[in-house]
mmCIF file with all atom_site columns, C-alpha atoms in Angstrom:
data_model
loop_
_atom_site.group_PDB
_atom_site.id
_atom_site.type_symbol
_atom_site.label_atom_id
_atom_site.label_alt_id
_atom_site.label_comp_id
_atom_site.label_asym_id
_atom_site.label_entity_id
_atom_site.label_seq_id
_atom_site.pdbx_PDB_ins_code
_atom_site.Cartn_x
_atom_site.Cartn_y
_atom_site.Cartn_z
_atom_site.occupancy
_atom_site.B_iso_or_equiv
_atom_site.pdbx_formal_charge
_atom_site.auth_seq_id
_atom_site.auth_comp_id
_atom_site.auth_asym_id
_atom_site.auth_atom_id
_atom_site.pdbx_PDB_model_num
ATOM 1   C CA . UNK Y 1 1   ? 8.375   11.504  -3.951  1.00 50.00 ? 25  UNK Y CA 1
ATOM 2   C CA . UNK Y 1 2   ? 7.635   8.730   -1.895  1.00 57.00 ? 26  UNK Y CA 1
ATOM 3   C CA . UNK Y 1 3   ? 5.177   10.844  0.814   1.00 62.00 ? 27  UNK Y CA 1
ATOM 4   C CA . UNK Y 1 4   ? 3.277   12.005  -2.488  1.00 63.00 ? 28  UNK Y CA 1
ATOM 5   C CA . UNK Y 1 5   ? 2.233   8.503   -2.548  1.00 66.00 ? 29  UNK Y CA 1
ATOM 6   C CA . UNK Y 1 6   ? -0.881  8.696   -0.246  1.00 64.00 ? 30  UNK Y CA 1
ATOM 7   C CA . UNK Y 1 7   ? -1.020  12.790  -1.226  1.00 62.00 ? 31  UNK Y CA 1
ATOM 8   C CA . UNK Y 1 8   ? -1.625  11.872  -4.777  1.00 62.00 ? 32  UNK Y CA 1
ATOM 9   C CA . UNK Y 1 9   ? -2.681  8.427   -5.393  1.00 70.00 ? 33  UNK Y CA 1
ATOM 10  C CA . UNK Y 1 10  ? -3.825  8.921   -8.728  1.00 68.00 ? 34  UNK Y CA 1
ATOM 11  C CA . UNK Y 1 11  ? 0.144   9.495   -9.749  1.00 74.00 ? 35  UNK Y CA 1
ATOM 12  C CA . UNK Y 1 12  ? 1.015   6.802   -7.274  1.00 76.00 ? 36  UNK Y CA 1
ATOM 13  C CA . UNK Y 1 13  ? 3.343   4.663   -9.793  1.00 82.00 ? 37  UNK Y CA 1
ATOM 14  C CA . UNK Y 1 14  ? 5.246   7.586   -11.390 1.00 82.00 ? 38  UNK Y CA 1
ATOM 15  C CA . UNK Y 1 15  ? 5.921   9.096   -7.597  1.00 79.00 ? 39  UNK Y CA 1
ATOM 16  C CA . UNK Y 1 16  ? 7.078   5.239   -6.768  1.00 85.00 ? 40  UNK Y CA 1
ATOM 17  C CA . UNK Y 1 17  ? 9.294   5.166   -9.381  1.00 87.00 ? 41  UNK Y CA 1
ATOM 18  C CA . UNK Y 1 18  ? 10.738  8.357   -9.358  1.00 89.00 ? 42  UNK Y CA 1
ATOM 19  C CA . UNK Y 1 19  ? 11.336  7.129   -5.176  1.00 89.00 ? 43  UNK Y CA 1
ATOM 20  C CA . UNK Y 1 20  ? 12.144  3.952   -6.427  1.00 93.00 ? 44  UNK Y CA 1
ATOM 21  C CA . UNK Y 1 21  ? 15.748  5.455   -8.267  1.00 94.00 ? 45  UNK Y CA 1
ATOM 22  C CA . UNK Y 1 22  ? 16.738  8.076   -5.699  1.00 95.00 ? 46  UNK Y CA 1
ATOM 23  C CA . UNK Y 1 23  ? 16.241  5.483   -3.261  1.00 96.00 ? 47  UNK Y CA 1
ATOM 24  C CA . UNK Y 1 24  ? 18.666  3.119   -5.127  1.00 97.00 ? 48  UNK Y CA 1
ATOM 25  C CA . UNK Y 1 25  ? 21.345  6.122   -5.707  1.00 97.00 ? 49  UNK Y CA 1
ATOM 26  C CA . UNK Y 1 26  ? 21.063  7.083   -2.091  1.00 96.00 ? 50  UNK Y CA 1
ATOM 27  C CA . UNK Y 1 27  ? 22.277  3.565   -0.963  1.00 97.00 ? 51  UNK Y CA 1
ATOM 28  C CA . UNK Y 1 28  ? 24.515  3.405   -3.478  1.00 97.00 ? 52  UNK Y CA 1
ATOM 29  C CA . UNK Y 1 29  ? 26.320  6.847   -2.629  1.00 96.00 ? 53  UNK Y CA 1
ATOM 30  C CA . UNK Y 1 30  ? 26.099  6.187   0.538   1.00 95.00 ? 54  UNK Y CA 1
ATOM 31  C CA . UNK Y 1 31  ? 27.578  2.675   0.807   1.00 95.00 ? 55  UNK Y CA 1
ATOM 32  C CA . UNK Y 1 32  ? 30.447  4.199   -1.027  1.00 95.00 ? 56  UNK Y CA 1
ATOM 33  C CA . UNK Y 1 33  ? 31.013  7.158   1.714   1.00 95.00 ? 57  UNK Y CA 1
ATOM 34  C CA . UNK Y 1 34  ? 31.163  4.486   4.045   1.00 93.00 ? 58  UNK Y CA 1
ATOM 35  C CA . UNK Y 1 35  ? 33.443  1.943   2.144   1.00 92.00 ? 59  UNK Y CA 1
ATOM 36  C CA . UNK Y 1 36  ? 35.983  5.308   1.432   1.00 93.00 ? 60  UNK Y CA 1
ATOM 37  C CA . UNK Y 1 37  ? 35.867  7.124   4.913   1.00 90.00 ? 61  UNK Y CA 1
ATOM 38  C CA . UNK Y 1 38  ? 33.804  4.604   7.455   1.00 82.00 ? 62  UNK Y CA 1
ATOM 39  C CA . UNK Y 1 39  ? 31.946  5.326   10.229  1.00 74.00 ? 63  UNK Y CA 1
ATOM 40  C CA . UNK Y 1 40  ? 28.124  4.218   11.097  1.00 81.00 ? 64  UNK Y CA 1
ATOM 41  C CA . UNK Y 1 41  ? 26.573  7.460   10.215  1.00 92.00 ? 65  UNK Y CA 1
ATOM 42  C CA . UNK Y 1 42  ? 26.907  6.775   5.991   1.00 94.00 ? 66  UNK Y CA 1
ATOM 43  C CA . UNK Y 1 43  ? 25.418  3.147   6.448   1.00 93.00 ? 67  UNK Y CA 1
ATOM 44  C CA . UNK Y 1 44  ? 23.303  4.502   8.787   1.00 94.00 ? 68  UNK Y CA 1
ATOM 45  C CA . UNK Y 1 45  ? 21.572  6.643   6.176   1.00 95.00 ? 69  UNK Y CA 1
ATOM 46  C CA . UNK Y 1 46  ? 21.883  4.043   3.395   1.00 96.00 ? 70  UNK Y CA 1
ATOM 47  C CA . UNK Y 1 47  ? 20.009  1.908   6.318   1.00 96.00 ? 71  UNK Y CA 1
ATOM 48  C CA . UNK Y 1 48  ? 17.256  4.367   5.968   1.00 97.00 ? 72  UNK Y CA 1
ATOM 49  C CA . UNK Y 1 49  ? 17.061  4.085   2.131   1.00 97.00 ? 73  UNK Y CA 1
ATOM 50  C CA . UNK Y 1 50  ? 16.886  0.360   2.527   1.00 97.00 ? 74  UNK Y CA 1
ATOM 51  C CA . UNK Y 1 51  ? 14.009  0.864   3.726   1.00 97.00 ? 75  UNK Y CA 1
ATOM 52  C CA . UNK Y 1 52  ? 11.927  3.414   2.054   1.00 96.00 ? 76  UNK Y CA 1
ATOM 53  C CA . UNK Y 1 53  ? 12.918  1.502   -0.890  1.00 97.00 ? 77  UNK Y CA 1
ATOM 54  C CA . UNK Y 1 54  ? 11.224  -1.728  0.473   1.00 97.00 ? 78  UNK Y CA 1
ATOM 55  C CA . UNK Y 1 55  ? 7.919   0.648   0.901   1.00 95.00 ? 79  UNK Y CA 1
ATOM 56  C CA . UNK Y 1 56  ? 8.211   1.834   -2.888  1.00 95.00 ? 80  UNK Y CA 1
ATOM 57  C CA . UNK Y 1 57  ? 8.646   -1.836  -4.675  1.00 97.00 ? 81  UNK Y CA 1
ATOM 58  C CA . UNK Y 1 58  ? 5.740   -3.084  -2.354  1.00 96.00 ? 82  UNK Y CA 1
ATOM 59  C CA . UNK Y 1 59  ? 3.796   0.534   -4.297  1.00 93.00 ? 83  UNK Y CA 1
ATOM 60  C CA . UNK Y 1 60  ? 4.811   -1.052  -7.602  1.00 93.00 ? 84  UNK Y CA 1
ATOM 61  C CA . UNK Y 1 61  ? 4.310   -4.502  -7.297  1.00 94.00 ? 85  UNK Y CA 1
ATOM 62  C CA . UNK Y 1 62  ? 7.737   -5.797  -7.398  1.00 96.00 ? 86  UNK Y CA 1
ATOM 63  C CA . UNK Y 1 63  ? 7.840   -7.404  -3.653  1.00 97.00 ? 87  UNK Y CA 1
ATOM 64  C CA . UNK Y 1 64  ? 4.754   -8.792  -1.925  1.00 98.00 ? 88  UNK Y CA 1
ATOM 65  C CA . UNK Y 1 65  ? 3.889   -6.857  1.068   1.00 98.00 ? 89  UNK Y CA 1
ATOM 66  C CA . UNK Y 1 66  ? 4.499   -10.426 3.445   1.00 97.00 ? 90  UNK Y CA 1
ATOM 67  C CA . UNK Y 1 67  ? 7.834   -10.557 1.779   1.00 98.00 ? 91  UNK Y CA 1
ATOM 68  C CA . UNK Y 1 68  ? 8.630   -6.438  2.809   1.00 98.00 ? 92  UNK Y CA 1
ATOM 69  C CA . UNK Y 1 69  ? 7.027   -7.047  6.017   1.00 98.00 ? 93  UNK Y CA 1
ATOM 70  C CA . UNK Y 1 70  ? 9.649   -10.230 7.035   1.00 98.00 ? 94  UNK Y CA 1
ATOM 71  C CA . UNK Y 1 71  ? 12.347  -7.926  5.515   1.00 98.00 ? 95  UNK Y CA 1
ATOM 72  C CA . UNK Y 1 72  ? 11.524  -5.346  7.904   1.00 98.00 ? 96  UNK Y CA 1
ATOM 73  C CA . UNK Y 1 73  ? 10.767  -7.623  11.032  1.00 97.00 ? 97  UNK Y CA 1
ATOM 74  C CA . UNK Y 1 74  ? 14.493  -9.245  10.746  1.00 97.00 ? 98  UNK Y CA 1
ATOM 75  C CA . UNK Y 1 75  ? 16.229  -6.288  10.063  1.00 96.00 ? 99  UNK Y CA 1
ATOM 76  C CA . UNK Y 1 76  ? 14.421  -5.288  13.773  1.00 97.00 ? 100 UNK Y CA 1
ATOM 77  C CA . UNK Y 1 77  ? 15.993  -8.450  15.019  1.00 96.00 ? 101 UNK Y CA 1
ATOM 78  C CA . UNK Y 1 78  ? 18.684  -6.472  15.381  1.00 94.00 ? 102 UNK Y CA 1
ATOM 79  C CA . UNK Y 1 79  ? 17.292  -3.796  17.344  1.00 95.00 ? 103 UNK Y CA 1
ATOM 80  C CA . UNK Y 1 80  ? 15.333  -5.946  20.496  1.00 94.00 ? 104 UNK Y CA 1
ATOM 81  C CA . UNK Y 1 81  ? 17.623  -4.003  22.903  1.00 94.00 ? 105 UNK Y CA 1
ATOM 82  C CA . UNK Y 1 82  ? 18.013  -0.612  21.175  1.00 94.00 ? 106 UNK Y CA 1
ATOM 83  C CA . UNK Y 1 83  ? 20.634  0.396   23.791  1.00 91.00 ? 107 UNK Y CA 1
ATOM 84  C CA . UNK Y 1 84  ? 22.802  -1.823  22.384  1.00 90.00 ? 108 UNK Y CA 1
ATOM 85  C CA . UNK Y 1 85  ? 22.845  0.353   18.567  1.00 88.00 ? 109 UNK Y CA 1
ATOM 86  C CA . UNK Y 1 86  ? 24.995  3.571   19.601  1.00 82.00 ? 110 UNK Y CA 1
ATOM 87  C CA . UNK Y 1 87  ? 22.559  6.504   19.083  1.00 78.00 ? 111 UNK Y CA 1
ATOM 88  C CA . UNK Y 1 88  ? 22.831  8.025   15.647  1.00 91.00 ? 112 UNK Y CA 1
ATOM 89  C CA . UNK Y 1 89  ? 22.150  7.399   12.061  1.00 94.00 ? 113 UNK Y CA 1
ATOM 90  C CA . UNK Y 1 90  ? 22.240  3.510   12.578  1.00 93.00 ? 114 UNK Y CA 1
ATOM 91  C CA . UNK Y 1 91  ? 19.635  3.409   15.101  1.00 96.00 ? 115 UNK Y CA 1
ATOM 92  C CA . UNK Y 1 92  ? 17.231  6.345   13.753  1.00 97.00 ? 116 UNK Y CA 1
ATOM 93  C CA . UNK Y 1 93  ? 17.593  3.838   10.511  1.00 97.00 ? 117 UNK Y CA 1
ATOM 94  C CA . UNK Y 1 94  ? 15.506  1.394   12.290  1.00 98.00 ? 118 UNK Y CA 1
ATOM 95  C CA . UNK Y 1 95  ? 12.958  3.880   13.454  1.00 98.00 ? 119 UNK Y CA 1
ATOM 96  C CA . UNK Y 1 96  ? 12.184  4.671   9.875   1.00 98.00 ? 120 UNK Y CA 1
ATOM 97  C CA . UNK Y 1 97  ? 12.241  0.959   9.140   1.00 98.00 ? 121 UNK Y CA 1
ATOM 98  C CA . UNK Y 1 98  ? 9.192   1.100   11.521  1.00 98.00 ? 122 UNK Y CA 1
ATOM 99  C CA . UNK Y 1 99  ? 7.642   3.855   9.646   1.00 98.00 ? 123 UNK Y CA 1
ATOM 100 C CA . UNK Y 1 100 ? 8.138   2.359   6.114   1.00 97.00 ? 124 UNK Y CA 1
ATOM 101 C CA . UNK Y 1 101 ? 6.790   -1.082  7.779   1.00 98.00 ? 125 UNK Y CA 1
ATOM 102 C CA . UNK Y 1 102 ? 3.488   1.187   9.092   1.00 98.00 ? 126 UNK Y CA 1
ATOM 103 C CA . UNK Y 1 103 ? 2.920   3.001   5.438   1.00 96.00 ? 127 UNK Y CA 1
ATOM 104 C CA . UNK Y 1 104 ? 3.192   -0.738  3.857   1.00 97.00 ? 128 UNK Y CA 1
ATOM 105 C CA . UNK Y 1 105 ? 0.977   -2.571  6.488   1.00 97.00 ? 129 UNK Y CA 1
ATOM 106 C CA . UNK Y 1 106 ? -2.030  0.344   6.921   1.00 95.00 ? 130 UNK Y CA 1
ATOM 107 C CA . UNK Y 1 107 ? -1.911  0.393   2.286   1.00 92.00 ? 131 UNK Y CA 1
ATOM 108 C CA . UNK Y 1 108 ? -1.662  -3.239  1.659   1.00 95.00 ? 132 UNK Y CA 1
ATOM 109 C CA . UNK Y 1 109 ? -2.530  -5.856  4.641   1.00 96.00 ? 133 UNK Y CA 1
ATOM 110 C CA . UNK Y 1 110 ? -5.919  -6.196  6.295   1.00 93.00 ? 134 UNK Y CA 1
ATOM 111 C CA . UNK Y 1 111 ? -7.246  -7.038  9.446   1.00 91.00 ? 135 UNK Y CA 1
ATOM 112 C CA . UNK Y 1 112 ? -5.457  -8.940  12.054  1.00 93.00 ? 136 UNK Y CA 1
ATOM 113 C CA . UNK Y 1 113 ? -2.603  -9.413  9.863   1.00 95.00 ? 137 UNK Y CA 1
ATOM 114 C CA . UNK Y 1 114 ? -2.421  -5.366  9.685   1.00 95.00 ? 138 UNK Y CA 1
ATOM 115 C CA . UNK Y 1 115 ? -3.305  -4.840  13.455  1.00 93.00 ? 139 UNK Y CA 1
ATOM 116 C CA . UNK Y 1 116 ? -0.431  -7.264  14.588  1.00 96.00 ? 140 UNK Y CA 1
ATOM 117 C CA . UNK Y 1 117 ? 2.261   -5.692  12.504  1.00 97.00 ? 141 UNK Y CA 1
ATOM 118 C CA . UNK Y 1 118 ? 1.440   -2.151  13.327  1.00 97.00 ? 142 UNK Y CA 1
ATOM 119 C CA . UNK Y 1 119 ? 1.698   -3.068  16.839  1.00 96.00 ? 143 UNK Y CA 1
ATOM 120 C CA . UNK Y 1 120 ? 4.929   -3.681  17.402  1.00 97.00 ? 144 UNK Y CA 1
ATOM 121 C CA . UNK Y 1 121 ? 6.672   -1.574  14.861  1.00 98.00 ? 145 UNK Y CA 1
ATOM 122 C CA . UNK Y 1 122 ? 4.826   1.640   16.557  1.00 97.00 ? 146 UNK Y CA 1
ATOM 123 C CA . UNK Y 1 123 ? 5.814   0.215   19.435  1.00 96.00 ? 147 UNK Y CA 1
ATOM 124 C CA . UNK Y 1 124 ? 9.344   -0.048  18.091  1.00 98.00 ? 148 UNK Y CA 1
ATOM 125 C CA . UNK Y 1 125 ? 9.281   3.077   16.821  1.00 98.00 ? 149 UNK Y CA 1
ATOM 126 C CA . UNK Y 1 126 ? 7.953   4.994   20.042  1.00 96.00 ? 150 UNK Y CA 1
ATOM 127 C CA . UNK Y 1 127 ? 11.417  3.040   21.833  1.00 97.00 ? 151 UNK Y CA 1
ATOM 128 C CA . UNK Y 1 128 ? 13.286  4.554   19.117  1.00 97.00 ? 152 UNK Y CA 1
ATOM 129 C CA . UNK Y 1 129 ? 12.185  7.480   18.949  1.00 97.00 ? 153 UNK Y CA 1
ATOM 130 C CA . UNK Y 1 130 ? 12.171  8.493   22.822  1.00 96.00 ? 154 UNK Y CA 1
ATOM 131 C CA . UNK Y 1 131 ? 15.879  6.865   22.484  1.00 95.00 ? 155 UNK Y CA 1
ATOM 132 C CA . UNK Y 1 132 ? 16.966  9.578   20.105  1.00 96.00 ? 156 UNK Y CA 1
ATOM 133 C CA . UNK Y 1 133 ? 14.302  12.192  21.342  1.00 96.00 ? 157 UNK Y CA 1
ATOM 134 C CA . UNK Y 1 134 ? 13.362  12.379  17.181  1.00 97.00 ? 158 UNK Y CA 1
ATOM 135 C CA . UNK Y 1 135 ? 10.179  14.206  17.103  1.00 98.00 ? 159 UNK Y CA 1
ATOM 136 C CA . UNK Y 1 136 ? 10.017  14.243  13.830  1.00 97.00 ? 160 UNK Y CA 1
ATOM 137 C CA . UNK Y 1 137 ? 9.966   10.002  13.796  1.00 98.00 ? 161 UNK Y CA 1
ATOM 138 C CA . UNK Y 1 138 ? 7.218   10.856  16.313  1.00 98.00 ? 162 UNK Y CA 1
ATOM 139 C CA . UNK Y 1 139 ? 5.096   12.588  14.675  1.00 98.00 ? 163 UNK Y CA 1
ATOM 140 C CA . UNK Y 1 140 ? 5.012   10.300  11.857  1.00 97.00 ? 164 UNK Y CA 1
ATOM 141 C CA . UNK Y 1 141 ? 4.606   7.233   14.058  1.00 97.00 ? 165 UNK Y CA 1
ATOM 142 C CA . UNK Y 1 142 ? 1.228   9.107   16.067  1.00 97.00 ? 166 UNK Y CA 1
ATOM 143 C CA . UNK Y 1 143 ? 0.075   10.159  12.729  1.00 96.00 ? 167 UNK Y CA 1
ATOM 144 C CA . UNK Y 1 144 ? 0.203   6.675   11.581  1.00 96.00 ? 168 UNK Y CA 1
ATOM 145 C CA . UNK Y 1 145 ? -1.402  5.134   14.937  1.00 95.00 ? 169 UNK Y CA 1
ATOM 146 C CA . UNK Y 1 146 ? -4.226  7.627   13.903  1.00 95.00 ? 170 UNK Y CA 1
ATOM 147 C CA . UNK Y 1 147 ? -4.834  6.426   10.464  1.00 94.00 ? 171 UNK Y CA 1
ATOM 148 C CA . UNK Y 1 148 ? -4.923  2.473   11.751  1.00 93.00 ? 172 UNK Y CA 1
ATOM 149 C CA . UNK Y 1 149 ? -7.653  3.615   14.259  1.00 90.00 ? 173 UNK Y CA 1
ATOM 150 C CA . UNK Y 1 150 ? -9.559  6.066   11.414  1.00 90.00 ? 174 UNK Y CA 1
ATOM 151 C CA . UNK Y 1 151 ? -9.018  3.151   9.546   1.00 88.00 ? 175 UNK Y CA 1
ATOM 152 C CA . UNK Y 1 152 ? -11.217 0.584   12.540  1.00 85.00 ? 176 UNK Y CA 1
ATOM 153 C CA . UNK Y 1 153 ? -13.623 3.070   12.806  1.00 81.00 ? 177 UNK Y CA 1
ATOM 154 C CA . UNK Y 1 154 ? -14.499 2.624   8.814   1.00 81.00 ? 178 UNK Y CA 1
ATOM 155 C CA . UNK Y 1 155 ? -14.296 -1.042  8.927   1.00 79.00 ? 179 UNK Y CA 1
ATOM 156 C CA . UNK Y 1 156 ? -16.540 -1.709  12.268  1.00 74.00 ? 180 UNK Y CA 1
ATOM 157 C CA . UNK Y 1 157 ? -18.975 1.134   12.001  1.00 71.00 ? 181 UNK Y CA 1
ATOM 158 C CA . UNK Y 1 158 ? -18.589 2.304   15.586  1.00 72.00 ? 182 UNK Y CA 1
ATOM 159 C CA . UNK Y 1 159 ? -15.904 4.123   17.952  1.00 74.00 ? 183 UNK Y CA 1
ATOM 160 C CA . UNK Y 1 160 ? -12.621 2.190   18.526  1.00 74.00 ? 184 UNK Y CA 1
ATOM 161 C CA . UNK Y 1 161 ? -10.861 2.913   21.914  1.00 80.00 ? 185 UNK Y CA 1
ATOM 162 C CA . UNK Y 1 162 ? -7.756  4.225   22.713  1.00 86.00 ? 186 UNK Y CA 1
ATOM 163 C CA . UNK Y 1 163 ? -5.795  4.213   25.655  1.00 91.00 ? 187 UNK Y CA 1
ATOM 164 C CA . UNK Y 1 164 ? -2.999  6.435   26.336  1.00 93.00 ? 188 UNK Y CA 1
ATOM 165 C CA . UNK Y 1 165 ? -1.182  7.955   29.272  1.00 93.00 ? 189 UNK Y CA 1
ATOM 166 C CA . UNK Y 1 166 ? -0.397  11.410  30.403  1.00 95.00 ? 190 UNK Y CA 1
ATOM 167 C CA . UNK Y 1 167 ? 3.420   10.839  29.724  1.00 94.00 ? 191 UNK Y CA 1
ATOM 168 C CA . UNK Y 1 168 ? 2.092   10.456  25.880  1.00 94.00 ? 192 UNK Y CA 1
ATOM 169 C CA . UNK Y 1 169 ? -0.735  13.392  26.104  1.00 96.00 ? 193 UNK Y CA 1
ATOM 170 C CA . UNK Y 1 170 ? 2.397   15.569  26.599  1.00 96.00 ? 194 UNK Y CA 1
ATOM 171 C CA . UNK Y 1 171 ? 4.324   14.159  24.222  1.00 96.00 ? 195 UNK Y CA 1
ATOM 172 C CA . UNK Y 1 172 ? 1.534   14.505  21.563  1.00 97.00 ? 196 UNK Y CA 1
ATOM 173 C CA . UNK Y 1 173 ? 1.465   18.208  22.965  1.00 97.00 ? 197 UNK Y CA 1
ATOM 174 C CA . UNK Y 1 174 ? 4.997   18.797  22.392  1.00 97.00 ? 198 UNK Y CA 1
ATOM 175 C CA . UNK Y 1 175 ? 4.451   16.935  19.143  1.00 98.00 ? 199 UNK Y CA 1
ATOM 176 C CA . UNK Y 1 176 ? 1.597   19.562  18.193  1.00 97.00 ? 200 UNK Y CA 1
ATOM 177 C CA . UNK Y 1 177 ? 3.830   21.995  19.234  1.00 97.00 ? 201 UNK Y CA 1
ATOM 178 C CA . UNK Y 1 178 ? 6.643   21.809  16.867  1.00 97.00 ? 202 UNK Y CA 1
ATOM 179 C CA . UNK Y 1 179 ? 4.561   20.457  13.793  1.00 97.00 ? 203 UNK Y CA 1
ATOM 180 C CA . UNK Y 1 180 ? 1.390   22.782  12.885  1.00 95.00 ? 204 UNK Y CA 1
ATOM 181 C CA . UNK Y 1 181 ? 0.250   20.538  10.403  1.00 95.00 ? 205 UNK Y CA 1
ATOM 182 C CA . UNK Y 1 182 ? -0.022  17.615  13.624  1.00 96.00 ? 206 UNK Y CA 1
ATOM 183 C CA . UNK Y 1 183 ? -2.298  20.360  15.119  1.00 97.00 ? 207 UNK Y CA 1
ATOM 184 C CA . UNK Y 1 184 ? -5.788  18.713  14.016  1.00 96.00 ? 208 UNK Y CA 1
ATOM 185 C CA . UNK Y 1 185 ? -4.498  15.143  14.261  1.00 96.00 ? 209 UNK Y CA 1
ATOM 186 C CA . UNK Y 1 186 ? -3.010  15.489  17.692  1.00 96.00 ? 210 UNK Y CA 1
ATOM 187 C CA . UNK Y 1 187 ? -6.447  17.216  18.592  1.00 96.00 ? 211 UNK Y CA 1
ATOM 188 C CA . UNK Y 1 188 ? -8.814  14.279  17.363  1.00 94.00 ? 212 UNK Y CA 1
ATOM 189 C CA . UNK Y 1 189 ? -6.262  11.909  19.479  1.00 95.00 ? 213 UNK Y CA 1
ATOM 190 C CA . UNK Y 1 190 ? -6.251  13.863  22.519  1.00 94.00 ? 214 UNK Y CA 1
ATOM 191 C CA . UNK Y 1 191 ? -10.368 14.310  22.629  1.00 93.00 ? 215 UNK Y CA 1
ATOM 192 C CA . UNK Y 1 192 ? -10.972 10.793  21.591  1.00 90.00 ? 216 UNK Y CA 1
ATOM 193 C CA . UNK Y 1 193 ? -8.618  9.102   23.647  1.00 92.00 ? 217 UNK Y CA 1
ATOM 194 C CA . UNK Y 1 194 ? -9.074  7.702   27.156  1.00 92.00 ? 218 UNK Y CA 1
ATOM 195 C CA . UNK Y 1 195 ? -5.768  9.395   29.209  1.00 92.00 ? 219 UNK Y CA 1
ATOM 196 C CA . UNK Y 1 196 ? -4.960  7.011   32.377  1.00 92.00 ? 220 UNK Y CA 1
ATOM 197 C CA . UNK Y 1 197 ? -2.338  7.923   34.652  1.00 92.00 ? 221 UNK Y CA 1
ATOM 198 C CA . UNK Y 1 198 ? 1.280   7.091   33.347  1.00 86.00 ? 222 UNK Y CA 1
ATOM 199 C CA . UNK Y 1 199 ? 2.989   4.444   35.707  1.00 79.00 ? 223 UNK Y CA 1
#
């Protein structure tokens, strides 16, 4: 429900709160899993909830988007060295974090206040995502990159660049590979983007 969101904005609201309870159901199952049999991978996944829930109140008005935005920033606190979170559910949790944080930030902020936040949770969520090797957390973190610079390019009028390196161009490829529906996206980055040399 909570990707029908941008798919069908007219039924925005009803998808949101239809998200907004399986969200609340997942953490709550999932908390319990964890209280009964332990383990990272149960709060791992209620982690993930967590967040996609923070996306759907900022849909229906019942958190700010600031006040989901700090949410999301200090829950990253915890994630500055991601080598420290043991790979798994626990650390792809904060990936999506940066994902929800992207959705929330490119539907309700503007201008620098946008830029600055989608900066470092794609950034973020690249690190994670490499970390796990999650090409699916990939795909939505280029697709989202793509939107914020569609986005530019509808405020200003004119071309805004992007830089990115060959080690990205292939993973875009690899990303265009496995997704079909990243086909036409990955294209539009790949022949719009400046590729340098990666370091």
């Amino acid at each position: 429900f909570r990707r029908q969101i941008v798919q069908e904005p007219a039924r925005a609201k009803d998808y949101a709160a239809r998200a907004e309870r399986d969200f609340h159901e997942a953490i709550d199952r999932y908390t319990d899993l964890a209280r009964a049999y332990g383990g990272g991978s149960y709060l791992g996944i209620a982690s993930s909830a967590s967040g996609g829930l923070l996306e759907v109140e900022v849909e229906l008005g019942r958190r700010s988007a600031d006040d989901a935005m700090a949410l999301i920033s200090q829950r990253l606190d915890e994630v500055v060295d991601v080598t420290t979170v043991p790979s798994g559910d626990l650390l792809e949790s904060f990936g999506w974090h940066c994902v929800f944080g992207c959705n929330i930030a490119l539907r309700h902020l503007e201008g620098e206040t946008m830029h600055r936040h989608m900066a470092v949770l794609t950034n973020k969520g690249y690190e994670i995502a490499d970390a796990l090797d999650n090409w699916a957390m990939r795909e939505r973190i280029f697709t989202l990159e793509h939107a914020q610079h569609e986005r530019m390019h509808q405020v200003s009028g004119h071309d805004v660049a992007w830089t990115i390196d060959t080690d990205e161009a292939r993973v875009i490829i690899g990303t265009m590979g496995r997704f079909p529906r990243f086909r036409a996206t990955g294209w539009q980055i790949l022949n719009t983007a400046t590729v340098i040399p990666s370091n």
